[in-house]
Amino acid sequence: MKIVSLLFLFISCSFSSIAQSTKGIEDSLKLRTVFDMALLNGQAYNWLDHLSNEIGPRLSGSSNAQRAVEYTKKELEKLGLDSVWLQPVMVPKWVRGAKEYAYVESTPGSTRDINITALGGSVATPNGGTKAEVLEVQGIEDLERYGEEQVKGKIVFYNRPMRADLINTFEAYGGCVDQRYSGAAEAAKYGAVGVIVRSLNLRLDDFPHTGTMSYGELPVSQRIPAAAISTNDAEYLSGLLKIQKDIKLYFKLNSEQFQDVLSYNVIGEITGSEFPEEIIVVGGHLDSWDLGDGSHDDGAGVVQSMEVLRLLKEIGLKPKRSIRVVLFMNEENGLRGGNKYAEVAKEKNENHIFALESDAGGFTPRGFSFEADDAQFAQITSWNELFKPYLIHQFDRGGSGADIGPLRGGTTVLAGLRPDSQRYFDHHHSDNDTFEHINKRELELGAATMTSLIYLVDKYGIKGIPVDREPKF
Amino acid sequence: MKIVSLLFLFISCSFSSIAQSTKGIEDSLKLRTVFDMALLNGQAYNWLDHLSNEIGPRLSGSSNAQRAVEYTKKELEKLGLDSVWLQPVMVPKWVRGAKEYAYVESTPGSTRDINITALGGSVATPNGGTKAEVLEVQGIEDLERYGEEQVKGKIVFYNRPMRADLINTFEAYGGCVDQRYSGAAEAAKYGAVGVIVRSLNLRLDDFPHTGTMSYGELPVSQRIPAAAISTNDAEYLSGLLKIQKDIKLYFKLNSEQFQDVLSYNVIGEITGSEFPEEIIVVGGHLDSWDLGDGSHDDGAGVVQSMEVLRLLKEIGLKPKRSIRVVLFMNEENGLRGGNKYAEVAKEKNENHIFALESDAGGFTPRGFSFEADDAQFAQITSWNELFKPYLIHQFDRGGSGADIGPLRGGTTVLAGLRPDSQRYFDHHHSDNDTFEHINKRELELGAATMTSLIYLVDKYGIKGIPVDREPKF
């Protein structure tokens, strides 16, 4: 009996290996086709060329953002998807106005210009600008130590740099972004008249990097202007303050917040042939900051997501599940698009089994990070081997993407593409985020990597969702 | 008895795991220190800044190459190594002369300029330049098909592009480089008057890429001029030839080959404390082409190799074995430095157990490839886990580096650093290989990755070499 059992076990194992390996070969060939098509005849780079060079930066509420909506909808319509539509969403409209200006005055009449940019959401300075002494701090927690006595009437200068020893630069970003996001609201409570923040950039250069900030519950009358200065200027200013405490900084911001305006998420779908109610989303965000042209953040994610659906069509896939590309509006300063999409999905009682976002730059893809339960993560990592010929090794647990975050809950698996992160913050939210810094192959490899994952999710479904039920028809 | 054996086995396994894991923790902490030091206080980027921006391109036999020898020797001397010396080597001296010029003439008087550069080693065109009809081919093997009848008197245009579907771009390079290296020698046999080659670049742009070529055994009198044109111009020319076969190409090269001159490999060593006769080499090549400033090829490898020894000193390592940095001269057009180093090593009966080269650009490191026997490769891959926190996954078998190649043989393990290869050929051998395309963090991560491997090789030795013998003293 024992021997029979063992024999049986042996036979079943062999059968299952054969079955697995046949499936494995089929999937492996499919992925090779996807990568070949992306690299030999990809569309992503051409789309991004148009988005970056013909349209340009796409801040929410701007006419460029509207042009991007129209352009991507038109391009999706050319792909022969089952449906393409716009999802209305009201978005904030913040406008930078005239270019900012700043200088440091060490003695009256002796000044040096500073590279500065208003943070998104900041109020303007008074008409004549703001000029005051500077208090350098290493973070919000320093404010309490200095107290109102030393903060009042000053410009607070947040200068905690991103940690260079962290391999994942997004982790370094996460360790500093509170200065930019909440620095002004906190400093205002101590009577500061303005805030400048060291740009969230690991490199020393002259580009100031913008990004969203919030005054929280602070009454309008107490809001103070907030801006970022370049890392080189942050180093300069910090050095100067070490030898002369009473220098003054002047800065002038001309920004203005308008009423919310109507904009759109752009959505395209291939409807599933077997389980059309199981929805798989792939997306990026269509809006960008108003500096540079938003090529890495997040033009790359937009065109890669569009390319996923094009490639799936191109390989002749008739997906079992419904696959949607969603180009979200207003990730940068409101997340209104992501929230709206999830809100509508909930209203319609839609079943999202999987969502993948690309919003970490168009660099060489290294893998994905997943928000998934243990069984789901085990299922997904069983596919890892298929990606290794393309030098994709990272299948980690971790954050996914801001726009798909509102879909979190239930059995929905969320995933984020993880490109190589070393160069990302050289470009992020600055005049240095331009098309010339996109490498065509890296962009295409990202699109192929995403397509491969979506192909597997469609084919095998996701654990926690009933995958073996009968087709509906 | 059986139970006792099992118990014994269990105990030994446990002990060995504990020992292993303690070692593992020790190594893991050591690698973390290496990466921290490289990222927080690295020298590689400053050295490269000097090499690229103060010295510039360093073609063998040029005064810049000599300045690079003197500069790197001086910098190595500052590190407090046990010895630093110059190893004399005679190198070829080929000089480009005045900038090349080329145009396409579709009808007499109607011309368009072409971006062109002489291949390294090419003879000049006659004084008045060379002008002839163009025969486009997809490779050397096409020549036989066309025969002397169609080749004679023409300029042969080698236009086989690099394959975009290969993930490793060096493989794509390997599939095309014969056109550049041997194209002129072969075409001359069929009576061609000159050769132009599509630049070895995966991107479409305006940079012509040079590189070494050889006339083989061809008598001097039969040598024909050879140059590379940009990928954009290759596409243009090929398109034009499809509609008009009798267009003419004019080109003028002004290059000249001089007598060999004296140059040097630059070498520094930390002498081993236990097995000084076991030598570990880490290196890159000091020479570059004369276009751009040679930052990626191979300034990066030079400064990373120097950084390995600096970091080992910095972490307080007293290596058991002798660790040498070798900055090889003349990799690009002769390999004289690599050959000389191996020749001297052989004369002195030196025992090289391991050699690592960095000569694939200063991009994010992905791993290494090794020339090693099975046991050695198994030993080395057992270290792979230690590198994963730094997103280093590739431990493959494969080529190492040209300069260390002459050390091949016996039990010597050869290794090559494998950075991300996607962008490399955008820069390689062209005016686009400049310091601004180096990312400081990527360069430093490469140096830390190399240092980590050298640390492990020194600590554990290499299989095939008697690693457990007693110290000598």
XYZ file of C-alpha atoms in Angstrom, chain B:
473
model
C 22.461 3.429 15.468
C 20.349 4.954 12.760
C 18.788 7.378 15.190
C 22.167 8.325 16.531
C 23.425 9.017 13.013
C 20.398 11.103 12.232
C 20.807 12.987 15.464
C 24.450 13.580 14.678
C 23.519 14.775 11.223
C 20.906 17.062 12.713
C 23.385 18.488 15.184
C 26.081 19.025 12.606
C 23.589 20.688 10.277
C 22.469 22.998 13.044
C 26.002 23.917 13.970
C 26.923 24.487 10.404
C 23.819 26.662 9.859
C 24.660 28.692 12.927
C 28.234 29.112 11.796
C 27.031 29.975 8.325
C 24.473 32.404 9.559
C 26.940 34.158 11.891
C 29.324 34.496 8.965
C 26.349 35.558 6.884
C 25.463 38.311 9.327
C 29.054 39.472 9.530
C 29.335 39.636 5.735
C 25.962 41.240 5.422
C 26.958 44.012 7.841
C 30.252 44.481 6.027
C 28.501 44.925 2.686
C 26.118 47.433 4.267
C 29.133 49.439 5.471
C 30.684 49.347 2.014
C 27.482 50.607 0.362
C 26.988 53.310 3.003
C 30.516 54.613 2.531
C 30.268 54.546 -1.256
C 26.943 56.413 -1.268
C 27.580 58.857 1.563
C 31.217 59.697 1.065
C 32.336 58.254 -2.260
C 35.290 59.517 -4.284
C 34.548 57.896 -7.639
C 32.395 60.740 -8.964
C 34.966 63.439 -8.116
C 37.742 61.440 -9.735
C 35.648 60.965 -12.847
C 34.815 64.669 -12.927
C 38.542 65.395 -13.114
C 39.291 62.639 -15.618
C 36.421 63.691 -17.929
C 36.261 67.447 -17.506
C 39.829 68.447 -16.637
C 41.652 65.888 -18.781
C 39.085 64.772 -21.373
C 39.334 62.042 -24.016
C 42.368 59.793 -23.599
C 43.252 58.046 -26.836
C 46.357 55.839 -26.554
C 49.513 57.742 -27.340
C 47.932 61.161 -26.795
C 49.111 63.715 -24.261
C 45.747 63.357 -22.501
C 46.404 59.650 -21.993
C 49.720 60.573 -20.386
C 47.996 63.151 -18.154
C 45.529 60.454 -17.093
C 48.419 58.141 -16.197
C 50.003 60.834 -14.041
C 46.740 61.899 -12.415
C 45.558 58.420 -11.443
C 49.031 57.440 -10.177
C 49.060 60.533 -7.974
C 45.543 59.815 -6.675
C 46.403 56.178 -5.926
C 49.481 57.343 -4.031
C 47.235 59.403 -1.762
C 45.347 56.262 -0.703
C 48.200 54.828 1.327
C 48.449 51.580 -0.605
C 51.489 49.370 -0.096
C 52.798 50.163 -3.546
C 51.890 52.124 -6.654
C 53.821 51.758 -9.879
C 53.741 52.300 -13.620
C 54.146 49.346 -15.947
C 55.673 50.465 -19.273
C 53.987 49.353 -22.471
C 54.394 50.433 -26.093
C 51.093 51.512 -27.611
C 49.897 52.383 -31.109
C 49.399 56.024 -31.910
C 46.607 56.737 -34.360
C 45.541 60.339 -34.819
C 42.244 61.467 -36.310
C 43.493 64.793 -37.675
C 41.022 67.410 -38.873
C 37.332 66.655 -38.435
C 35.889 64.401 -41.100
C 33.415 65.602 -43.671
C 30.890 63.769 -45.836
C 27.919 64.441 -48.023
C 25.473 62.609 -50.226
C 24.990 63.902 -53.761
C 21.708 62.815 -55.303
C 22.089 64.964 -58.420
C 25.166 67.057 -59.265
C 25.081 70.097 -56.990
C 22.313 68.749 -54.755
C 24.018 67.545 -51.586
C 23.218 66.796 -47.973
C 25.820 66.603 -45.208
C 26.298 63.356 -43.348
C 27.515 62.918 -39.757
C 30.634 60.839 -40.090
C 33.673 59.775 -38.076
C 36.733 57.775 -39.115
C 37.008 54.323 -37.608
C 40.039 53.945 -35.379
C 42.926 52.601 -37.423
C 41.518 53.711 -40.764
C 43.776 55.212 -43.373
C 42.935 58.678 -44.633
C 41.093 59.212 -47.870
C 43.172 60.628 -50.743
C 43.786 64.365 -50.362
C 40.757 65.327 -52.370
C 38.522 62.864 -50.534
C 36.759 59.798 -51.905
C 33.605 60.043 -53.992
C 31.776 57.074 -55.437
C 28.488 55.296 -55.795
C 27.233 53.417 -52.772
C 26.435 49.728 -52.401
C 24.322 48.995 -49.334
C 24.842 45.562 -47.787
C 23.545 43.857 -44.679
C 26.852 42.288 -43.773
C 30.187 40.960 -44.936
C 28.555 37.790 -46.287
C 26.676 39.910 -48.865
C 29.950 40.816 -50.609
C 30.360 37.384 -52.112
C 26.828 37.491 -53.445
C 27.415 40.844 -55.192
C 30.915 39.880 -56.334
C 33.688 42.102 -57.633
C 31.539 43.181 -60.537
C 29.140 45.131 -58.336
C 31.519 46.064 -55.526
C 34.479 47.387 -57.507
C 34.872 51.168 -57.425
C 32.035 51.579 -54.945
C 31.773 52.674 -51.339
C 30.351 49.720 -49.433
C 27.719 50.755 -46.871
C 27.294 48.198 -44.087
C 23.836 48.821 -42.677
C 22.836 45.804 -40.597
C 21.279 47.367 -37.478
C 21.688 46.144 -33.925
C 18.822 43.860 -32.936
C 16.369 45.734 -30.726
C 14.684 42.569 -29.442
C 17.752 41.396 -27.524
C 17.515 42.375 -23.859
C 21.282 42.432 -23.393
C 22.465 45.200 -25.713
C 26.019 43.805 -25.719
C 24.654 40.747 -27.473
C 23.158 43.048 -30.120
C 26.565 44.758 -30.423
C 28.286 41.404 -30.801
C 25.954 40.623 -33.695
C 27.058 43.672 -35.707
C 30.590 44.609 -34.752
C 32.177 42.479 -37.482
C 30.963 45.054 -40.017
C 32.994 47.735 -38.273
C 36.031 45.607 -37.437
C 36.549 43.657 -40.656
C 34.251 45.399 -43.137
C 36.987 47.436 -44.839
C 39.476 44.555 -45.155
C 36.801 42.366 -46.753
C 35.358 45.015 -49.069
C 38.865 45.957 -50.261
C 39.309 42.404 -51.542
C 36.396 43.021 -53.939
C 37.789 46.364 -55.100
C 35.713 48.762 -52.994
C 37.204 52.263 -52.664
C 35.882 52.945 -49.179
C 33.575 51.698 -46.490
C 30.946 53.372 -44.334
C 29.274 51.574 -41.463
C 26.006 52.248 -39.662
C 26.959 53.361 -36.149
C 26.618 50.686 -33.484
C 23.826 52.506 -31.669
C 20.322 51.198 -30.977
C 18.883 54.689 -30.975
C 18.157 56.872 -33.975
C 20.233 60.034 -33.539
C 22.919 62.157 -35.181
C 26.049 60.879 -33.405
C 28.528 58.839 -35.434
C 30.252 56.193 -33.276
C 33.868 55.290 -33.885
C 35.654 52.110 -32.753
C 38.552 49.972 -33.752
C 38.914 48.305 -37.150
C 41.587 46.113 -38.671
C 42.929 45.546 -42.159
C 44.167 42.107 -41.136
C 46.869 40.911 -43.506
C 45.927 43.353 -46.244
C 49.003 45.074 -47.781
C 49.207 48.800 -47.047
C 48.696 49.674 -50.701
C 45.274 47.982 -50.731
C 43.870 49.601 -47.612
C 40.723 51.665 -48.041
C 39.303 54.371 -45.768
C 36.550 53.336 -43.335
C 34.153 55.487 -41.339
C 30.918 55.291 -39.365
C 27.848 57.404 -40.051
C 25.071 58.219 -37.580
C 22.009 55.966 -37.390
C 19.773 58.795 -38.631
C 22.013 59.242 -41.655
C 22.153 55.480 -42.235
C 18.346 55.455 -42.352
C 18.325 58.464 -44.674
C 20.915 57.005 -47.018
C 19.216 53.630 -47.123
C 15.879 55.275 -47.912
C 17.443 57.346 -50.662
C 19.129 54.294 -52.218
C 15.759 52.581 -52.468
C 14.532 55.258 -54.841
C 17.808 56.203 -56.520
C 20.647 53.723 -56.976
C 23.229 56.059 -58.555
C 23.631 58.641 -55.816
C 27.186 59.400 -54.788
C 28.774 59.693 -51.396
C 31.755 61.925 -50.758
C 33.877 61.583 -47.654
C 37.164 62.920 -46.424
C 39.186 61.394 -43.586
C 42.439 62.899 -42.335
C 43.750 60.221 -40.024
C 47.328 59.067 -39.654
C 49.129 56.162 -38.010
C 52.394 56.986 -36.231
C 55.135 54.872 -34.664
C 54.277 53.175 -31.401
C 54.942 55.284 -28.314
C 55.707 54.510 -24.691
C 52.798 54.516 -22.277
C 51.867 52.788 -19.016
C 49.481 50.654 -17.062
C 48.917 52.253 -13.656
C 48.977 49.739 -10.804
C 48.394 49.977 -7.059
C 48.478 47.189 -4.504
C 47.530 46.342 -0.957
C 49.753 43.387 -0.156
C 48.074 40.365 1.405
C 48.773 39.586 5.056
C 48.376 35.800 4.845
C 48.639 34.752 1.221
C 50.422 37.665 -0.453
C 51.219 35.516 -3.484
C 47.503 35.084 -4.257
C 46.644 38.111 -6.369
C 43.214 39.601 -6.899
C 42.929 42.200 -9.667
C 40.271 44.842 -10.161
C 40.476 47.167 -13.111
C 39.198 49.205 -15.999
C 40.917 50.901 -18.927
C 42.418 54.341 -18.773
C 42.440 55.010 -22.489
C 39.280 56.023 -24.355
C 38.324 57.040 -27.845
C 38.940 60.631 -28.845
C 35.235 61.544 -29.110
C 33.288 62.745 -26.070
C 35.306 62.436 -22.874
C 35.187 58.682 -22.276
C 33.104 58.935 -19.103
C 31.207 55.680 -19.550
C 33.920 53.972 -21.631
C 35.802 53.556 -19.457
C 36.360 56.436 -17.074
C 33.638 54.857 -14.949
C 35.488 51.533 -14.698
C 38.734 53.311 -13.822
C 37.331 55.328 -10.942
C 35.214 52.438 -9.668
C 38.314 50.229 -9.538
C 40.247 52.910 -7.661
C 37.270 53.264 -5.330
C 37.372 49.536 -4.543
C 40.809 49.890 -2.967
C 39.884 53.129 -1.222
C 36.757 51.550 0.279
C 38.645 48.440 1.411
C 41.132 50.706 3.227
C 38.262 52.791 4.594
C 36.511 49.807 6.179
C 39.830 48.914 7.786
C 40.346 45.691 5.875
C 43.773 44.089 6.115
C 43.319 41.728 3.198
C 44.662 38.188 3.422
C 45.484 38.227 -0.248
C 47.118 40.866 -2.426
C 44.598 43.180 -4.012
C 45.662 45.153 -7.046
C 43.974 47.898 -8.974
C 45.138 47.893 -12.586
C 44.285 50.784 -14.900
C 44.987 49.304 -18.283
C 46.247 51.347 -21.239
C 45.094 50.835 -24.834
C 42.043 48.606 -24.520
C 40.350 50.421 -27.384
C 42.791 49.943 -30.211
C 45.352 47.298 -29.391
C 44.856 45.747 -25.949
C 48.560 46.289 -25.410
C 48.097 47.083 -21.707
C 46.126 43.922 -20.970
C 48.589 41.804 -22.900
C 51.594 43.397 -21.202
C 50.115 42.939 -17.743
C 49.510 39.219 -18.338
C 52.940 38.798 -19.938
C 54.719 40.294 -16.942
C 52.545 38.251 -14.561
C 53.584 35.125 -16.384
C 57.264 36.051 -16.389
C 57.112 36.612 -12.645
C 55.153 33.409 -12.182
C 52.460 35.354 -10.323
C 49.371 33.527 -9.113
C 46.256 35.463 -10.101
C 43.283 33.838 -8.424
C 40.661 36.378 -9.498
C 40.303 39.359 -11.826
C 37.314 41.696 -12.091
C 36.848 44.299 -14.810
C 34.353 47.143 -15.087
C 34.031 48.172 -18.721
C 30.325 48.287 -19.515
C 29.398 51.802 -18.406
C 28.671 53.540 -15.133
C 24.992 52.564 -14.985
C 23.033 50.877 -12.185
C 24.825 47.604 -11.446
C 22.756 44.489 -12.031
C 25.388 41.860 -11.175
C 28.375 40.068 -12.641
C 29.208 37.505 -15.239
C 31.913 34.961 -14.505
C 34.378 32.783 -16.336
C 34.776 30.014 -13.759
C 34.546 26.241 -13.442
C 31.486 24.588 -11.891
C 32.826 24.429 -8.353
C 34.047 28.011 -8.472
C 30.778 29.255 -9.907
C 28.825 27.390 -7.221
C 30.993 28.969 -4.547
C 30.467 32.460 -5.951
C 26.718 32.109 -6.461
C 26.432 31.105 -2.794
C 27.197 34.807 -2.118
C 24.364 36.050 -4.325
C 21.919 36.389 -1.415
C 24.187 38.995 0.215
C 23.760 41.294 -2.792
C 19.988 41.216 -3.060
C 19.355 44.079 -0.605
C 21.168 46.246 -3.169
C 19.031 44.920 -6.019
C 21.945 43.002 -7.487
C 20.517 39.734 -8.824
C 22.523 38.639 -11.856
C 25.273 36.124 -11.179
C 25.661 34.571 -14.603
C 28.321 32.722 -16.510
C 29.684 34.661 -19.446
C 32.407 36.988 -20.637
C 34.400 39.180 -18.264
C 36.444 41.991 -19.810
C 38.928 42.494 -22.651
C 41.840 43.725 -20.507
C 41.777 40.811 -18.082
C 41.183 38.263 -20.846
C 44.925 37.568 -21.296
C 44.987 36.293 -17.665
C 42.618 33.478 -18.673
C 43.845 29.973 -17.904
C 44.497 27.642 -15.023
C 42.235 28.219 -12.055
C 41.973 31.984 -12.433
C 38.384 33.209 -12.195
C 37.532 36.182 -14.413
C 34.541 38.421 -13.763
C 32.873 41.414 -15.391
C 30.616 43.954 -13.692
C 27.242 43.969 -15.451
C 25.522 47.343 -15.259
C 22.140 47.951 -16.823
C 22.930 47.880 -20.539
C 19.974 49.719 -22.087
C 21.604 53.154 -22.469
C 25.203 52.092 -23.036
C 25.261 52.217 -26.831
C 23.604 55.653 -26.867
C 27.003 56.892 -25.666
C 29.695 54.340 -26.588
C 32.580 55.739 -28.716
C 30.792 58.966 -29.605
C 30.598 62.654 -28.723
C 27.668 61.631 -26.526
C 29.898 59.814 -24.021
C 30.259 62.680 -21.575
C 30.226 63.266 -17.842
C 26.724 64.766 -17.785
C 25.381 61.302 -18.650
C 26.867 59.756 -15.522
C 24.555 59.425 -12.537
C 26.546 59.744 -9.323
C 24.523 57.159 -7.415
C 24.653 54.592 -10.204
C 28.433 54.974 -10.439
C 28.782 54.606 -6.672
C 26.498 51.572 -6.499
C 28.726 49.916 -9.093
C 31.841 50.644 -7.032
C 30.204 49.277 -3.883
C 29.073 46.139 -5.700
C 32.610 45.516 -6.975
C 34.113 46.169 -3.543
C 31.696 43.695 -1.965
C 32.712 40.943 -4.362
C 36.434 41.607 -3.885
C 35.919 41.569 -0.105
C 34.314 38.117 -0.313
C 36.939 36.719 -2.685
C 39.670 37.925 -0.360
C 37.954 36.513 2.711
C 37.048 33.096 1.370
C 39.541 32.585 -1.429
C 38.572 30.802 -4.617
C 38.015 27.083 -5.033
C 40.737 25.318 -6.963
C 43.333 27.333 -5.080
C 44.464 25.764 -1.779
C 42.442 27.992 0.542
C 43.043 26.297 3.896
C 46.810 26.141 4.007
C 48.664 27.696 6.902
C 49.887 31.252 6.679
C 53.459 31.378 5.483
C 55.369 33.363 8.030
